[in-house]
Amino acid sequence: MNLALLFDDDFVSPDRVILRGRRLSHLQSVIKVAEGDAIPVGRVNGDMGSGEVLRLTDTEAELLIRLDQAPPAPLALTLILAMPRPKMFRRILQTCATLGVKDIWLINSYKVEKSFWQTPWLSDEHLRENLTLGLEQAMDTRMPRVQVRKLFKPFVEDELPALLAGKQALVAHPGTSTPCPVHLNRPAALCIGPEGGFTPYEVDKLEEAGCLGVHLGPRILRMETAVPVLVSRLFDACL
Amino acid sequence: MNLALLFDDDFVSPDRVILRGRRLSHLQSVIKVAEGDAIPVGRVNGDMGSGEVLRLTDTEAELLIRLDQAPPAPLALTLILAMPRPKMFRRILQTCATLGVKDIWLINSYKVEKSFWQTPWLSDEHLRENLTLGLEQAMDTRMPRVQVRKLFKPFVEDELPALLAGKQALVAHPGTSTPCPVHLNRPAALCIGPEGGFTPYEVDKLEEAGCLGVHLGPRILRMETAVPVLVSRLFDACL
């Protein structure tokens, strides 16, 4: 937690917040703050600044906050991910949030096991929790939006073309002959398949919708590695 | 396991291997091979190719192998990491191996907790196991070398200058004013600090040894995210 992200519920007046639970524990046991110390804070979808610890007890910390700094620029990226295996999902969400991805779509694919969609990590509460952890790591405040589409074909045929308008659209597809572009630095949409990849039918459908199939070289990367590698490659001027 | 990595012990004749344990389980329960099927294989530090399943029992698989393909090119990168927290360490090792990093140094730093060095994951056996998982993911055979230096000052003063000779040497240091170069694509050495970063003294010592302090923008990345972001940024032509 390099920054404590503040939500509306935390505010007791326009410039005071009370922190409890995870953020309080972190202040106490990791940062080891004392009354009078200031810590970095940011208001969700708002500005960042510092919070002075006015009062610290076992159950709450009251902070006087001053927000005067804009959060880092968001990435101009729509990231479309085949729903990952639950044990990787939280980490991928956190990584996306840390990297500045703001528009995340979770879609189905032949190799996405049905059970992946049953994970409790897809609840609104858990999504927000993991995205918050990623933002707090990065020192950012803009909450990403996550959308879930459990049917591949209607998504790709009915929604994707409009979503790709005005963007360079790519699908990461090991084995294709076109290398992924570097330093694109303009609005992009990027589809990343499941373990084992999108099927040829799925790649065809994504290409029909306007995506260019690109590869990242001979190495097969896990999704959690592919996301930072691709983001860094496309947006070198923005990180 | 996109490729089964073969070790000397697996060979029963120049072109036959017997697999047991983890690799056998994977063949049976994930890939679901049958006799006659061929799977991608590679010999550690040697060529890659395919292995035809000659015989499959509950306890072993015998493969007829043919190796006729060079592994992907290694990255010309010396990666110097402050020893990570044990729960992140395995994943970072696997990621390094997957990305093609072959020269990894684990060093001490003020913010590396002493307990991190006690992790069983530092044993030769566990290092090899996790690096193998990373190579098998990537479809690579060249085993990275991991070196451990538990004293910061002697390493930086006595060993580092020679290690950096002929390389562009960088230390990732949030807060410095020089952005990390892009598409370097030549031999490099990269130091990445612990959670909380190297101390100013440590950055000074690394700079004295020849490292240039560079930042990755306003976001603070976890080491597991910083490694792929930096590798992708420096070696876009090599991935």
PDB file of C-alpha atoms in Angstrom, chain A residues 111-230:
ATOM      1  CA  LYS A 111     -10.472 -23.290 -23.282  1.00  0.00           C
ATOM      2  CA  VAL A 112     -11.945 -21.327 -20.386  1.00  0.00           C
ATOM      3  CA  GLU A 113     -13.233 -24.009 -18.024  1.00  0.00           C
ATOM      4  CA  LYS A 114     -16.852 -23.474 -16.972  1.00  0.00           C
ATOM      5  CA  SER A 115     -15.810 -23.596 -13.326  1.00  0.00           C
ATOM      6  CA  PHE A 116     -13.675 -20.442 -13.756  1.00  0.00           C
ATOM      7  CA  TRP A 117     -16.871 -18.384 -13.898  1.00  0.00           C
ATOM      8  CA  GLN A 118     -17.968 -19.679 -10.487  1.00  0.00           C
ATOM      9  CA  THR A 119     -15.138 -17.964  -8.626  1.00  0.00           C
ATOM     10  CA  PRO A 120     -16.180 -15.680  -5.761  1.00  0.00           C
ATOM     11  CA  TRP A 121     -13.464 -13.266  -6.973  1.00  0.00           C
ATOM     12  CA  LEU A 122     -15.906 -12.087  -9.656  1.00  0.00           C
ATOM     13  CA  SER A 123     -18.247 -10.470  -7.108  1.00  0.00           C
ATOM     14  CA  ASP A 124     -18.397  -6.671  -7.223  1.00  0.00           C
ATOM     15  CA  GLU A 125     -16.923  -6.507  -3.743  1.00  0.00           C
ATOM     16  CA  HIS A 126     -13.933  -8.721  -4.538  1.00  0.00           C
ATOM     17  CA  LEU A 127     -13.315  -7.038  -7.877  1.00  0.00           C
ATOM     18  CA  ARG A 128     -13.186  -3.681  -6.137  1.00  0.00           C
ATOM     19  CA  GLU A 129     -10.947  -5.049  -3.396  1.00  0.00           C
ATOM     20  CA  ASN A 130      -8.345  -6.430  -5.807  1.00  0.00           C
ATOM     21  CA  LEU A 131      -8.433  -3.413  -8.108  1.00  0.00           C
ATOM     22  CA  THR A 132      -7.963  -1.240  -5.010  1.00  0.00           C
ATOM     23  CA  LEU A 133      -4.868  -3.218  -4.029  1.00  0.00           C
ATOM     24  CA  GLY A 134      -3.449  -2.679  -7.519  1.00  0.00           C
ATOM     25  CA  LEU A 135      -4.191   1.070  -7.454  1.00  0.00           C
ATOM     26  CA  GLU A 136      -2.703   1.419  -3.965  1.00  0.00           C
ATOM     27  CA  GLN A 137       0.466  -0.324  -5.177  1.00  0.00           C
ATOM     28  CA  ALA A 138       0.760   1.974  -8.203  1.00  0.00           C
ATOM     29  CA  MET A 139      -0.280   5.187  -6.413  1.00  0.00           C
ATOM     30  CA  ASP A 140      -3.260   5.763  -8.658  1.00  0.00           C
ATOM     31  CA  THR A 141      -6.902   6.563  -7.911  1.00  0.00           C
ATOM     32  CA  ARG A 142      -8.864   5.866 -11.084  1.00  0.00           C
ATOM     33  CA  MET A 143     -10.855   2.680 -10.539  1.00  0.00           C
ATOM     34  CA  PRO A 144     -10.821   0.369 -13.580  1.00  0.00           C
ATOM     35  CA  ARG A 145     -14.135  -0.844 -14.979  1.00  0.00           C
ATOM     36  CA  VAL A 146     -14.519  -4.611 -15.342  1.00  0.00           C
ATOM     37  CA  GLN A 147     -17.155  -6.100 -17.618  1.00  0.00           C
ATOM     38  CA  VAL A 148     -18.047  -9.756 -17.861  1.00  0.00           C
ATOM     39  CA  ARG A 149     -19.282 -11.464 -21.040  1.00  0.00           C
ATOM     40  CA  LYS A 150     -19.876 -15.158 -20.643  1.00  0.00           C
ATOM     41  CA  LEU A 151     -20.850 -15.791 -24.282  1.00  0.00           C
ATOM     42  CA  PHE A 152     -18.063 -15.469 -26.826  1.00  0.00           C
ATOM     43  CA  LYS A 153     -19.999 -15.194 -30.094  1.00  0.00           C
ATOM     44  CA  PRO A 154     -22.565 -12.495 -29.162  1.00  0.00           C
ATOM     45  CA  PHE A 155     -19.777 -10.441 -27.602  1.00  0.00           C
ATOM     46  CA  VAL A 156     -17.492 -10.680 -30.614  1.00  0.00           C
ATOM     47  CA  GLU A 157     -20.236 -10.191 -33.206  1.00  0.00           C
ATOM     48  CA  ASP A 158     -22.461  -7.636 -31.521  1.00  0.00           C
ATOM     49  CA  GLU A 159     -20.288  -5.619 -29.150  1.00  0.00           C
ATOM     50  CA  LEU A 160     -16.668  -5.890 -30.174  1.00  0.00           C
ATOM     51  CA  PRO A 161     -16.731  -3.983 -33.497  1.00  0.00           C
ATOM     52  CA  ALA A 162     -18.048  -0.823 -31.797  1.00  0.00           C
ATOM     53  CA  LEU A 163     -15.580  -1.275 -28.942  1.00  0.00           C
ATOM     54  CA  LEU A 164     -12.681  -1.335 -31.410  1.00  0.00           C
ATOM     55  CA  ALA A 165     -13.683   1.819 -33.297  1.00  0.00           C
ATOM     56  CA  GLY A 166     -10.813   4.311 -33.425  1.00  0.00           C
ATOM     57  CA  LYS A 167      -8.381   1.883 -31.805  1.00  0.00           C
ATOM     58  CA  GLN A 168      -5.531  -0.283 -33.040  1.00  0.00           C
ATOM     59  CA  ALA A 169      -6.981  -3.702 -32.260  1.00  0.00           C
ATOM     60  CA  LEU A 170      -4.725  -6.675 -31.608  1.00  0.00           C
ATOM     61  CA  VAL A 171      -5.113 -10.280 -30.595  1.00  0.00           C
ATOM     62  CA  ALA A 172      -2.064 -11.942 -29.050  1.00  0.00           C
ATOM     63  CA  HIS A 173      -1.750 -15.195 -30.952  1.00  0.00           C
ATOM     64  CA  PRO A 174       1.443 -17.243 -30.670  1.00  0.00           C
ATOM     65  CA  GLY A 175       2.238 -18.808 -34.012  1.00  0.00           C
ATOM     66  CA  THR A 176       1.038 -15.988 -36.242  1.00  0.00           C
ATOM     67  CA  SER A 177       3.647 -14.293 -38.441  1.00  0.00           C
ATOM     68  CA  THR A 178       3.153 -10.626 -37.482  1.00  0.00           C
ATOM     69  CA  PRO A 179       5.189  -9.423 -34.510  1.00  0.00           C
ATOM     70  CA  CYS A 180       3.384  -7.264 -31.966  1.00  0.00           C
ATOM     71  CA  PRO A 181       4.022  -3.574 -32.703  1.00  0.00           C
ATOM     72  CA  VAL A 182       6.226  -1.558 -30.372  1.00  0.00           C
ATOM     73  CA  HIS A 183       5.666   1.945 -28.978  1.00  0.00           C
ATOM     74  CA  LEU A 184       2.184   2.293 -30.401  1.00  0.00           C
ATOM     75  CA  ASN A 185       1.266   4.944 -27.820  1.00  0.00           C
ATOM     76  CA  ARG A 186      -2.220   5.523 -29.202  1.00  0.00           C
ATOM     77  CA  PRO A 187      -5.608   4.056 -28.308  1.00  0.00           C
ATOM     78  CA  ALA A 188      -5.509   0.297 -28.552  1.00  0.00           C
ATOM     79  CA  ALA A 189      -7.552  -2.778 -27.807  1.00  0.00           C
ATOM     80  CA  LEU A 190      -5.793  -6.000 -26.966  1.00  0.00           C
ATOM     81  CA  CYS A 191      -7.250  -9.491 -26.691  1.00  0.00           C
ATOM     82  CA  ILE A 192      -5.352 -12.157 -24.760  1.00  0.00           C
ATOM     83  CA  GLY A 193      -6.444 -15.791 -24.873  1.00  0.00           C
ATOM     84  CA  PRO A 194      -6.605 -18.453 -22.179  1.00  0.00           C
ATOM     85  CA  GLU A 195      -3.930 -21.040 -21.333  1.00  0.00           C
ATOM     86  CA  GLY A 196      -3.638 -22.997 -24.568  1.00  0.00           C
ATOM     87  CA  GLY A 197      -4.741 -19.966 -26.587  1.00  0.00           C
ATOM     88  CA  PHE A 198      -7.839 -18.986 -28.507  1.00  0.00           C
ATOM     89  CA  THR A 199      -9.029 -21.685 -30.953  1.00  0.00           C
ATOM     90  CA  PRO A 200      -8.549 -21.041 -34.706  1.00  0.00           C
ATOM     91  CA  TYR A 201     -12.315 -20.346 -34.927  1.00  0.00           C
ATOM     92  CA  GLU A 202     -12.047 -17.754 -32.152  1.00  0.00           C
ATOM     93  CA  VAL A 203      -9.031 -16.086 -33.760  1.00  0.00           C
ATOM     94  CA  ASP A 204     -10.965 -15.923 -37.059  1.00  0.00           C
ATOM     95  CA  LYS A 205     -13.917 -14.297 -35.308  1.00  0.00           C
ATOM     96  CA  LEU A 206     -11.671 -11.777 -33.540  1.00  0.00           C
ATOM     97  CA  GLU A 207      -9.948 -10.971 -36.834  1.00  0.00           C
ATOM     98  CA  GLU A 208     -13.340 -10.549 -38.544  1.00  0.00           C
ATOM     99  CA  ALA A 209     -14.247  -8.050 -35.836  1.00  0.00           C
ATOM    100  CA  GLY A 210     -11.125  -6.056 -36.711  1.00  0.00           C
ATOM    101  CA  CYS A 211      -8.289  -7.474 -34.599  1.00  0.00           C
ATOM    102  CA  LEU A 212      -4.838  -8.061 -36.026  1.00  0.00           C
ATOM    103  CA  GLY A 213      -3.202 -11.303 -34.883  1.00  0.00           C
ATOM    104  CA  VAL A 214       0.253 -10.619 -33.471  1.00  0.00           C
ATOM    105  CA  HIS A 215       2.889 -12.698 -31.711  1.00  0.00           C
ATOM    106  CA  LEU A 216       5.459 -11.929 -29.034  1.00  0.00           C
ATOM    107  CA  GLY A 217       8.255 -14.149 -30.298  1.00  0.00           C
ATOM    108  CA  PRO A 218       8.917 -17.823 -29.707  1.00  0.00           C
ATOM    109  CA  ARG A 219       8.238 -17.847 -25.958  1.00  0.00           C
ATOM    110  CA  ILE A 220       4.811 -18.758 -24.609  1.00  0.00           C
ATOM    111  CA  LEU A 221       3.979 -16.424 -21.736  1.00  0.00           C
ATOM    112  CA  ARG A 222       1.467 -16.912 -18.967  1.00  0.00           C
ATOM    113  CA  MET A 223      -1.286 -14.299 -19.013  1.00  0.00           C
ATOM    114  CA  GLU A 224       0.087 -12.678 -15.868  1.00  0.00           C
ATOM    115  CA  THR A 225       3.428 -12.155 -17.672  1.00  0.00           C
ATOM    116  CA  ALA A 226       1.924 -11.371 -21.091  1.00  0.00           C
ATOM    117  CA  VAL A 227      -0.114  -8.442 -19.735  1.00  0.00           C
ATOM    118  CA  PRO A 228       2.865  -6.397 -18.437  1.00  0.00           C
ATOM    119  CA  VAL A 229       5.019  -7.406 -21.419  1.00  0.00           C
ATOM    120  CA  LEU A 230       2.384  -6.261 -23.910  1.00  0.00           C
TER     121      LEU A 230
END
